[in-house]
mmCIF file of C-alpha atoms in Angstrom:
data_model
loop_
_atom_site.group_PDB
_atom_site.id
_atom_site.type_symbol
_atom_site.label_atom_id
_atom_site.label_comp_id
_atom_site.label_asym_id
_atom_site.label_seq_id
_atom_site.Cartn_x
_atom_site.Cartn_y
_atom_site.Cartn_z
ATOM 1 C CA UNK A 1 0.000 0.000 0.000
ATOM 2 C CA UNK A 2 1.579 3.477 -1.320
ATOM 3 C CA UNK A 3 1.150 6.424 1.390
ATOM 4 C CA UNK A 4 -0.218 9.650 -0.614
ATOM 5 C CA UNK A 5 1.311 11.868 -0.510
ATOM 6 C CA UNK A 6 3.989 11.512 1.943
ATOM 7 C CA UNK A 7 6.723 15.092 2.754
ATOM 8 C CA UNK A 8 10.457 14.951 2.343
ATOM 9 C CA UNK A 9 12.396 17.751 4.468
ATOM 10 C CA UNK A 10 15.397 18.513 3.232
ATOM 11 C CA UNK A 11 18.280 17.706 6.075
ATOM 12 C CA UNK A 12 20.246 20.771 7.030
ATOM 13 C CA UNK A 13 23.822 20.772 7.031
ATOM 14 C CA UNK A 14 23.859 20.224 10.845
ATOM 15 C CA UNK A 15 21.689 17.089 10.103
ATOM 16 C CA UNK A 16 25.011 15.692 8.029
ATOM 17 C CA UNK A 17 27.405 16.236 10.299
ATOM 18 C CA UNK A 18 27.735 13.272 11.406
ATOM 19 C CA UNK A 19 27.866 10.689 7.776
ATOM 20 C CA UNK A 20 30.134 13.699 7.155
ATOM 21 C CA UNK A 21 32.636 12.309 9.414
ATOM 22 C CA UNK A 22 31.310 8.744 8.245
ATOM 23 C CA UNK A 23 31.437 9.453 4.444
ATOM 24 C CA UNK A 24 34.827 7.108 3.600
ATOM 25 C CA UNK A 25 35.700 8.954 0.103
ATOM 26 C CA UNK A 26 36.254 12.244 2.292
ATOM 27 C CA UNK A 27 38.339 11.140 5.203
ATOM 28 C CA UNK A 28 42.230 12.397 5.899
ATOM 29 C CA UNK A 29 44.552 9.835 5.281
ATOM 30 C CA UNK A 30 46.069 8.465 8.911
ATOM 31 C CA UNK A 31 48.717 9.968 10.377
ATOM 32 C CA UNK A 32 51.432 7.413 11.343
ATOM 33 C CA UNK A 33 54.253 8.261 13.672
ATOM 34 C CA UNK A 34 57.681 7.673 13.117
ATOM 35 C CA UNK A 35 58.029 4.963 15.412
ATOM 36 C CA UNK A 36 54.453 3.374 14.042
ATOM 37 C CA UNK A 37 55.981 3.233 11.079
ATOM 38 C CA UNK A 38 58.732 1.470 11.679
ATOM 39 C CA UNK A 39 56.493 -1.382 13.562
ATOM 40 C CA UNK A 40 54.374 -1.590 10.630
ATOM 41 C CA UNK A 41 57.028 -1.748 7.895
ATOM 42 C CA UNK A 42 59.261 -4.515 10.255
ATOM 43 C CA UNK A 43 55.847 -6.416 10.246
ATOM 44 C CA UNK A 44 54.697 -6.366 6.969
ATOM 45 C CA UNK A 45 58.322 -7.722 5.988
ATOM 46 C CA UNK A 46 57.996 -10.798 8.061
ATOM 47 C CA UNK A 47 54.404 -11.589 6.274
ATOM 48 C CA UNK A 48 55.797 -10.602 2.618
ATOM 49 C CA UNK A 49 59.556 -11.705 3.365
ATOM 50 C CA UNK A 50 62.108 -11.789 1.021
ATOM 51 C CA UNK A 51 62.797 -15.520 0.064
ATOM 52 C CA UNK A 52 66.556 -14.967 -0.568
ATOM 53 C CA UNK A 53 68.524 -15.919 -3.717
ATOM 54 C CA UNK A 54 67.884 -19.855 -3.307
ATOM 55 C CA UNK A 55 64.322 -19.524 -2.418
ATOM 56 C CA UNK A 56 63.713 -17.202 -5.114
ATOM 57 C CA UNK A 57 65.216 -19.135 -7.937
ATOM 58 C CA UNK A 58 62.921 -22.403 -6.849
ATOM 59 C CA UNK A 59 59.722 -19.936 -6.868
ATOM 60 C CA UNK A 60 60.286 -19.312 -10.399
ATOM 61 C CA UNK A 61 61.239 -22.475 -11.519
ATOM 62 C CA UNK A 62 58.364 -23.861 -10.216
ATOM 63 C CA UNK A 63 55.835 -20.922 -11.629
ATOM 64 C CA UNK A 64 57.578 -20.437 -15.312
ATOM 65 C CA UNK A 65 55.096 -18.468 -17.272
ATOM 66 C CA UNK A 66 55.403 -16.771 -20.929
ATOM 67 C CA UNK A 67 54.282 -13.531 -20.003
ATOM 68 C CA UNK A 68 57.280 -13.253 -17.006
ATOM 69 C CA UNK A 69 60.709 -13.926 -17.471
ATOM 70 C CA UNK A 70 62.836 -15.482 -14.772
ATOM 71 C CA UNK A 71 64.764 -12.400 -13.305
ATOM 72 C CA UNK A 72 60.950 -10.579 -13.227
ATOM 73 C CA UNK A 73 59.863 -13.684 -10.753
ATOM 74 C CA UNK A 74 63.062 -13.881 -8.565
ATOM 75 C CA UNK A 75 62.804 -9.766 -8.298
ATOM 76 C CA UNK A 76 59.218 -10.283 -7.048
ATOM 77 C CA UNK A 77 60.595 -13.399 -4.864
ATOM 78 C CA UNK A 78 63.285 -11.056 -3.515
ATOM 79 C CA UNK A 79 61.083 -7.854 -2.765
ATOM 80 C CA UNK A 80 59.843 -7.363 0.642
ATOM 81 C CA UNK A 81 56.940 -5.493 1.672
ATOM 82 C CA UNK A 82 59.087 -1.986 2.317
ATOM 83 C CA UNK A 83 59.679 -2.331 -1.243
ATOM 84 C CA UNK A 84 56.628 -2.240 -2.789
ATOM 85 C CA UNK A 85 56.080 1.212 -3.593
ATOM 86 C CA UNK A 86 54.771 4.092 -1.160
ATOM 87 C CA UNK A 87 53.821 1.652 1.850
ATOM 88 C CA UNK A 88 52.921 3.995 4.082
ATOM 89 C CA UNK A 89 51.313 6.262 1.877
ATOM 90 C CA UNK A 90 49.172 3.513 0.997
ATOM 91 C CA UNK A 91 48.489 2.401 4.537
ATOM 92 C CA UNK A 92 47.900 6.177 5.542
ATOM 93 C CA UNK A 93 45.006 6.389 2.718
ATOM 94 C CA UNK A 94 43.473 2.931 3.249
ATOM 95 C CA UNK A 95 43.806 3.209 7.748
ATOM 96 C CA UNK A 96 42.547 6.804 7.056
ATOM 97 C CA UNK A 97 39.067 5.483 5.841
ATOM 98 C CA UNK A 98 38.508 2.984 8.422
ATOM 99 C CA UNK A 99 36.456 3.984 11.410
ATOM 100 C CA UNK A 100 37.058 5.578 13.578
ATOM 101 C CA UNK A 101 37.404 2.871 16.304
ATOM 102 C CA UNK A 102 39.139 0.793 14.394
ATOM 103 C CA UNK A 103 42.270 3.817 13.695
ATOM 104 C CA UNK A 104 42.667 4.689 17.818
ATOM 105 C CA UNK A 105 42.694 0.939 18.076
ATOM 106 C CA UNK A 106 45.298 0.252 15.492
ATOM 107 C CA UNK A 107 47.054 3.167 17.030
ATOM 108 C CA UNK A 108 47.235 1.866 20.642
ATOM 109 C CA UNK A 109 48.876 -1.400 18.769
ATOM 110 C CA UNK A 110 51.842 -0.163 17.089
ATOM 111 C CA UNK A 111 52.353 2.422 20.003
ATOM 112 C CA UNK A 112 52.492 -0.673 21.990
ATOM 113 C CA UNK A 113 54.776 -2.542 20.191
ATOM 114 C CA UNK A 114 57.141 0.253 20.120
ATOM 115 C CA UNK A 115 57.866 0.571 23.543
ATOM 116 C CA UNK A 116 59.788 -1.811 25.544
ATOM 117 C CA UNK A 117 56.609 -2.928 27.700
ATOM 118 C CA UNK A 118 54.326 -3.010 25.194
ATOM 119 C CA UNK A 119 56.066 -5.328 23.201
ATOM 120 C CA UNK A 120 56.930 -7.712 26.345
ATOM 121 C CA UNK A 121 53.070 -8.025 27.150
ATOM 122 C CA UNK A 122 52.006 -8.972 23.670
ATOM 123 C CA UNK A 123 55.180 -10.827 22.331
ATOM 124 C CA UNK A 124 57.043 -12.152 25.204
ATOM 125 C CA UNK A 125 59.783 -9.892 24.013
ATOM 126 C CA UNK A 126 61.074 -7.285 25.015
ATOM 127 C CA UNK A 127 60.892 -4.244 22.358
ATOM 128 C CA UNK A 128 61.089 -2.593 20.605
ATOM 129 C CA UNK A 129 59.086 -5.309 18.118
ATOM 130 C CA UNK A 130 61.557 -3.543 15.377
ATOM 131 C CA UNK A 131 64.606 -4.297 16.955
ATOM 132 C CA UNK A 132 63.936 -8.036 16.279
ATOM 133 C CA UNK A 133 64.916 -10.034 13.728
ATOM 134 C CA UNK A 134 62.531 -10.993 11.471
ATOM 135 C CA UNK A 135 62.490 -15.004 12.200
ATOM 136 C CA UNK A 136 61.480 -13.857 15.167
ATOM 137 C CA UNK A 137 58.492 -11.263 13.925
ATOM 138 C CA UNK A 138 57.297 -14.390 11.938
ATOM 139 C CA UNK A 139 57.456 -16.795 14.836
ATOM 140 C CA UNK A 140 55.160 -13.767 16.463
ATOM 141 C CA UNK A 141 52.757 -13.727 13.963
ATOM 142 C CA UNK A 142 52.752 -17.068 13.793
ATOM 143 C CA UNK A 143 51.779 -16.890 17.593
ATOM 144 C CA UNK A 144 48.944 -14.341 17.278
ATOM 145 C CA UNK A 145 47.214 -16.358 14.203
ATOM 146 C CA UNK A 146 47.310 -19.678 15.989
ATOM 147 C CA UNK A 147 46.753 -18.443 19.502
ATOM 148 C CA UNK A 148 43.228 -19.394 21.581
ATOM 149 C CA UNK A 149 43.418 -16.243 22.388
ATOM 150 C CA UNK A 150 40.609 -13.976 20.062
ATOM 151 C CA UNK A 151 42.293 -10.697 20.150
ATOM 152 C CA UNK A 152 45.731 -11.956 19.291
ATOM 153 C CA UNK A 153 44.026 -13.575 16.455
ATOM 154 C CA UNK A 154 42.703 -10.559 15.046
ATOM 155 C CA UNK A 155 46.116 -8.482 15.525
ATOM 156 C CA UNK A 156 47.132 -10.844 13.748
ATOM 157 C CA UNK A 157 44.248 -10.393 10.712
ATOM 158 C CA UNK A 158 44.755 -6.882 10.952
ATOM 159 C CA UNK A 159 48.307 -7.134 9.563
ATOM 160 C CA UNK A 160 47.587 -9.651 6.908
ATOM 161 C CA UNK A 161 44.924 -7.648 5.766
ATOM 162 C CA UNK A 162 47.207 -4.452 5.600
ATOM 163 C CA UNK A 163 50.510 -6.254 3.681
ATOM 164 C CA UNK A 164 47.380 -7.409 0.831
ATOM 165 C CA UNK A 165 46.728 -3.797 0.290
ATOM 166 C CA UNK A 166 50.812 -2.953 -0.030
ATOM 167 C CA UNK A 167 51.968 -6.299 -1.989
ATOM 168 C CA UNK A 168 48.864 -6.480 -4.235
ATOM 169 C CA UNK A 169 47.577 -2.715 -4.388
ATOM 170 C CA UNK A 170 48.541 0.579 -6.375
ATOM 171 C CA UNK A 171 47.949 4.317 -6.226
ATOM 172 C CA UNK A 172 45.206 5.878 -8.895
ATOM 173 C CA UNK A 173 47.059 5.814 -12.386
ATOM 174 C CA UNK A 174 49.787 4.084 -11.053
ATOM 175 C CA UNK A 175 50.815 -0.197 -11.943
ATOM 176 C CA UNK A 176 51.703 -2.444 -9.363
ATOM 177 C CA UNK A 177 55.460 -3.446 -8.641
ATOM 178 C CA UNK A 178 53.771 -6.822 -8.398
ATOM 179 C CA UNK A 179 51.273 -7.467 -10.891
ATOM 180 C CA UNK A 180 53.227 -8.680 -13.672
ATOM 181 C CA UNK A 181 54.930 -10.994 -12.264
ATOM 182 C CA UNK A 182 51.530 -12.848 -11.112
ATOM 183 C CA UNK A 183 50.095 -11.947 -14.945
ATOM 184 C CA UNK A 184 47.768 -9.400 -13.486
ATOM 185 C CA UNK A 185 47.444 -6.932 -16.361
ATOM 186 C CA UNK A 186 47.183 -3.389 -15.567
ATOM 187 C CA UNK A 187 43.656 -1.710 -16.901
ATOM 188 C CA UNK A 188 43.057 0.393 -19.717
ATOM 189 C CA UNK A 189 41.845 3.259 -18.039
ATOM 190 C CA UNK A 190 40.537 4.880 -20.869
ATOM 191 C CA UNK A 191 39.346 2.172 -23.195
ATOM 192 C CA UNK A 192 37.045 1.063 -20.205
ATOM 193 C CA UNK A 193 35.516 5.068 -19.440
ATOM 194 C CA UNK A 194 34.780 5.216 -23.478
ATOM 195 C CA UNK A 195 33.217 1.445 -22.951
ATOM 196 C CA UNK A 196 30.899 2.459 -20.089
ATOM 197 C CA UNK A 197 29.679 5.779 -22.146
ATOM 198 C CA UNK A 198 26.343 5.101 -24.278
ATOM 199 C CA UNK A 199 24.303 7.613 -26.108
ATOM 200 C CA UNK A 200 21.597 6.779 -23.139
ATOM 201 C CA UNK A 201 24.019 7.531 -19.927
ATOM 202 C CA UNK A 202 22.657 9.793 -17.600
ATOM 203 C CA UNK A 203 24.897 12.581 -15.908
ATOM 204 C CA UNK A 204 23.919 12.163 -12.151
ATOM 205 C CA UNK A 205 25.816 15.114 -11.176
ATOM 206 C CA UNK A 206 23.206 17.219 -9.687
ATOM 207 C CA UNK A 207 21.550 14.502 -7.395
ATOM 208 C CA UNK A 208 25.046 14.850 -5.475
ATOM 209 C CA UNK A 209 24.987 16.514 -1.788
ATOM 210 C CA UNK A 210 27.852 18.842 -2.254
ATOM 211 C CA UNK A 211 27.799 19.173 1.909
ATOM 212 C CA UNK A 212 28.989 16.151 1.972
ATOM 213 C CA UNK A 213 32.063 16.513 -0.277
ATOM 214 C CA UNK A 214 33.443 19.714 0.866
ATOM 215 C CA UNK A 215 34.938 21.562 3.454
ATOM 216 C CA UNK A 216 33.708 21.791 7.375
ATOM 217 C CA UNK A 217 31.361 24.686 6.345
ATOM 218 C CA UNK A 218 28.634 23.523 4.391
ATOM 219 C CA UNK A 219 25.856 24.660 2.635
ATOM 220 C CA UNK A 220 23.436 22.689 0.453
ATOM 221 C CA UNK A 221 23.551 22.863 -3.130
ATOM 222 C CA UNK A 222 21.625 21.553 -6.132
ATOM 223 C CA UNK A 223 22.710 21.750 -9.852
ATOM 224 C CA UNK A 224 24.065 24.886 -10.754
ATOM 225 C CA UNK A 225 24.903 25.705 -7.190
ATOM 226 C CA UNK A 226 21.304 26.451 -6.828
ATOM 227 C CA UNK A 227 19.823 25.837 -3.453
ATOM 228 C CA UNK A 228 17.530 22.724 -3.597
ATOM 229 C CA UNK A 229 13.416 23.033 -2.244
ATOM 230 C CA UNK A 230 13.377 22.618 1.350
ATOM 231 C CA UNK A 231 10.451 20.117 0.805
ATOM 232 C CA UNK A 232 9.905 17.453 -1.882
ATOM 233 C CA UNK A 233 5.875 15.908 -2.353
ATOM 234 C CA UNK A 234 6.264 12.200 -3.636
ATOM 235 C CA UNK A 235 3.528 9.499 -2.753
ATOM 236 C CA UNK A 236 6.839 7.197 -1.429
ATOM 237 C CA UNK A 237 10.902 7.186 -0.560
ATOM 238 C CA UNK A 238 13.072 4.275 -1.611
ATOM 239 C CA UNK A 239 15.930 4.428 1.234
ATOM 240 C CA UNK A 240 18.858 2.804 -0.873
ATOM 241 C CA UNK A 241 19.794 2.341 -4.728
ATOM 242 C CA UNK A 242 20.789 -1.405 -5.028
ATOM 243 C CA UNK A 243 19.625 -3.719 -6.949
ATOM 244 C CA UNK A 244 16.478 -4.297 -4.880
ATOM 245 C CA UNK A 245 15.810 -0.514 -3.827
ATOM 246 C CA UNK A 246 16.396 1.093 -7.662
ATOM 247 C CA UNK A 247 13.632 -2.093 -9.140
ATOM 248 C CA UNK A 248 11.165 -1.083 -6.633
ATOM 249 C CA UNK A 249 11.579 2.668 -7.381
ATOM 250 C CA UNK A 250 11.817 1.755 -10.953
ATOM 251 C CA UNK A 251 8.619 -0.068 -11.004
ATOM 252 C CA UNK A 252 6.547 2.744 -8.740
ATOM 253 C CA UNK A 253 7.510 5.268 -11.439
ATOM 254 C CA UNK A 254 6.659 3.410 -14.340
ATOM 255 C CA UNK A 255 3.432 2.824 -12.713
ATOM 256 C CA UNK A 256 2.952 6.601 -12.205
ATOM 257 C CA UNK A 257 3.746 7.600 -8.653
ATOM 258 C CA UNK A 258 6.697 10.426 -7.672
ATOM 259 C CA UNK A 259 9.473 8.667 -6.051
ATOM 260 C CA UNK A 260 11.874 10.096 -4.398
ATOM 261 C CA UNK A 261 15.025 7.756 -4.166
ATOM 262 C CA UNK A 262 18.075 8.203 -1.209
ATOM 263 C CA UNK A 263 21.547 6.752 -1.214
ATOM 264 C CA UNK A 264 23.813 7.650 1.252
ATOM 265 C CA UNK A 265 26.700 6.892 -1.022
ATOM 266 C CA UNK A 266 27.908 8.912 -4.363
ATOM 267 C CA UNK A 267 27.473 8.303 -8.050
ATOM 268 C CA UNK A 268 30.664 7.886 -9.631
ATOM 269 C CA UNK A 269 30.517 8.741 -13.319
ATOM 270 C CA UNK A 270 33.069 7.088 -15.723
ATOM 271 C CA UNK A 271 35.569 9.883 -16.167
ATOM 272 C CA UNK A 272 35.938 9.680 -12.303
ATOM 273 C CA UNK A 273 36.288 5.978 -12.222
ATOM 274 C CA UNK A 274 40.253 5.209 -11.655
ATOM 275 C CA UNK A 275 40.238 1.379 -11.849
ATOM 276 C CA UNK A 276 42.180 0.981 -8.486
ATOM 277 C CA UNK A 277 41.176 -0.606 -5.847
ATOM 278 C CA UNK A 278 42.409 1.865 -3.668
ATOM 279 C CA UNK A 279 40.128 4.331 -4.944
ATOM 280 C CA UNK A 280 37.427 2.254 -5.636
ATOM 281 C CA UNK A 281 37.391 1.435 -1.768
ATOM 282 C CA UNK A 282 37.381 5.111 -1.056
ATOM 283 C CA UNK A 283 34.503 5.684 -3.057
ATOM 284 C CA UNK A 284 32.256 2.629 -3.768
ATOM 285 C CA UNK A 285 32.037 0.789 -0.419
ATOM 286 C CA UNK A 286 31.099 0.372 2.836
ATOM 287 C CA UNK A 287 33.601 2.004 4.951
ATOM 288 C CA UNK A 288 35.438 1.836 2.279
ATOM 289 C CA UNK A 289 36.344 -2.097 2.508
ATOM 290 C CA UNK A 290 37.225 -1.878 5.648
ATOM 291 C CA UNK A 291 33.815 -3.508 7.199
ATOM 292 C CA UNK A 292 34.236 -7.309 8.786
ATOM 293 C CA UNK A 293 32.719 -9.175 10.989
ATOM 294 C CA UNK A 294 33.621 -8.613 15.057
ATOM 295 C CA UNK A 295 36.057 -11.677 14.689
ATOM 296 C CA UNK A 296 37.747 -9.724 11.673
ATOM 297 C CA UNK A 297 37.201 -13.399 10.148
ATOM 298 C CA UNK A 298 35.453 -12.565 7.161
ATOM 299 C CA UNK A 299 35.779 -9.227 5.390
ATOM 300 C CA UNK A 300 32.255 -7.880 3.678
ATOM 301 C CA UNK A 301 32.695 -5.975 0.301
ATOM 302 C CA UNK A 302 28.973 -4.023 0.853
ATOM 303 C CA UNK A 303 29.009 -1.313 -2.000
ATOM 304 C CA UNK A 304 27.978 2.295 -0.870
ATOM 305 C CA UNK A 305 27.472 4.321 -4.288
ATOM 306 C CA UNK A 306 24.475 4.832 -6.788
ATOM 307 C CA UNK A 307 23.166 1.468 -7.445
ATOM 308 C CA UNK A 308 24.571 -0.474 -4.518
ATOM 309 C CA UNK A 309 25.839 -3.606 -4.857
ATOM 310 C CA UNK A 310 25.219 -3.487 -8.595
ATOM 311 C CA UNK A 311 27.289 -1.021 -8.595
ATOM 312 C CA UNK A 312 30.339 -2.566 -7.764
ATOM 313 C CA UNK A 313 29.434 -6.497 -8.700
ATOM 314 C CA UNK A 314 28.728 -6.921 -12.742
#
C-alpha cells in the first residue's frame, strides 16, 4: 500500500554532520608516527619476506610463465613489503578510511609494540618489536594467528589484511610493482571510461549533496549551485539504490507515482572511475572495505554508491 502523498524535508547541514565524518571517500589519510611506522614496515616484511637468492630461484622455476621472465619472478621473490612502492602512503590512505574505532585501536597497537613494555606483554619480548629479527616477527605472527586467544588472532588479521593492500595494491594511475609478475594486467583506463559511455548515460551530477564533499562549512547545493526546495511531495521514498531498492523505485515510477530515491553513497561517473582498488574502496564501499565481521574473520565488500551492490558487482 503506497502512502499519498507523503513530505520529504530537506536535512540541514547540521543534520550531516555526522555521515560527514562517516562518508569514507572524504576522510584524511592516517597519520602514522615515526616509530608506528617502523612497527608496521618490520611487520609487513615478516608476512611478505624476502625468500633470498635460493628460495627465489625455486619460486620461479616452479611458476615459469610466458608472459614473465625469470629475473621478473626472482625480483618479485626477492622484494619485501618496504619495497613495494609508497607503503605507508598507501596504509595512511586505506587506515585513514577505516572507522574511527578501528584507527585509535590500530594506534594503541603499534604504540604498543614500540615501547619496551608493550612489546613484552604482547610478544614475550622485550621491544622494541623492530629491533627483532625478522624469524622472530614471523614466529610472532605465527603466535597471534594460531593463539586461543581472540584478540591476538585478530592483531594478527589486521596485519595480513594491511601487507594485501601494499603487496597487491597501487595508487590511482599508477601499476603495481607486483602485478606482472603474477600476470595481473594493468587496466586500460581509458578504453574502459569510453566502454561504459552510451548515447543513453545519464549525468547524475546534480543529485550529489555537495555538503557532503566539501569543506567543514557547508551549505546545500543543487545543480548549478542552486539551493535545492526545502520540501519534496512524492507518494513514497526508496531508502537505498541497489539492486532491490532502484527495481522497486523503478517499477513505482513506471506505474505513475513520484518517487523520491536516497543513497547515502555517491554516483561515480566514468571519467571519475580510476580502476584501483584503492580508490574504488574510497569511493564505492562500505567504509570503504574496511567492514568485517567482530572476529575480523570474514571481510564484507557491501558497496555504498548509486546502485549499490550493482554497482560494484557486474
Amino acid at each position: 500500500e503506497i502512502p499519498s502523498p507523503c513530505l520529504v524535508r530537506c536535512l540541514t547541514p547540521r543534520a550531516f554532520e555526522g555521515p560527514v565524518r562517516a562518508m569514507a571517500a572524504f576522510a584524511p589519510p592516517a597519520a602514522f608516527s615515526e616509530p608506528e611506522r617502523k612497527v608496521l614496515l618490520c611487520v609487513l616484511d615478516a608476512l611478505w619476506a624476502d625468500l633470498g637468492e635460493e628460495g627465489a630461484r625455486q619460486l620461479a622455476a616452479a611458476h615459469r610463465r610466458r608472459d614473465a621472465s625469470e629475473e621478473e619472478l626472482v625480483a618479485y621473490a626477492r622484494r619485501p613489503a618496504s619495497a613495494c612502492g609508497d607503503v605507508i602512503g598507501a596504509l595512511e590512505v586505506k587506515v585513514g578510511s577505516s572507522p574511527a574505532g578501528d584507527i585509535a585501536e590500530l594506534h594503541a597497537l603499534l604504540r604498543a609494540l614500540a615501547s619496551r613494555a608493550g612489546c613484552l606483554a604482547l610478544t614475550g619480548r622485550r621491544g622494541p618489536i623492530y629491533r627483532l629479527q625478522t624469524p622472530a616477527i614471523e614466529g610472532i605472527l605465527k603466535s597471534w594467528m594460531s593463539s586461543p586467544v581472540g584478540k591476538f588472532r585478530e592483531i594478527g588479521k589486521a596485519f595480513k589484511l594491511l601487507v594485501g593492500v601494499v603487496a597487491m595494491g597501487a595508487q590511482p594511475g599508477q601499476e603495481g610493482v607486483n602485478w606482472r609478475a603474477i600476470g595481473y594486467e594493468a587496466p586500460d583506463v581509458v578504453a574502459l571510461r569510453a566502454a561504459a559511455q552510451s548515447p543513453g548515460s545519464l549525468d547524475l551530477a546534480a543529485c550529489r549533496v555537495p555538503s557532503l564533499e566539501a569543506a567543514p562549512q557547508r551549505t546545500l547545493a543543487g545543480a548549478g549551485g542552486a539551493a535545492p526546495p526545502d520540501e519534496l511531495v512524492c507518494d513514497c521514498v526508496i531508502v537505498g539504490s541497489g539492486p532491490g531498492g532502484a527495481v522497486v523505485a523503478a517499477e513505482l515510477a513506471e506505474a505513475g507515482f513520484r518517487v523520491a530515491l536516497l543513497e547515502y553513497g555517491r554516483w561515480e561517473s566514468a571519467d571519475e572511475r580510476e580502476c584501483s582498488e584503492l580508490h574504488a574502496f574510497r569511493h564505492m564501499y562500505q567504509e570503504a572495505g574496511n567492514f568485517f565481521t567482530k572476529d575480523r574473520n570474514l571481510t564484507i565488500l557491501a558497496g555504498s554508491a548509486l546502485g549499490g551492490g550493482a554497482a560494484v558487482n557486474w
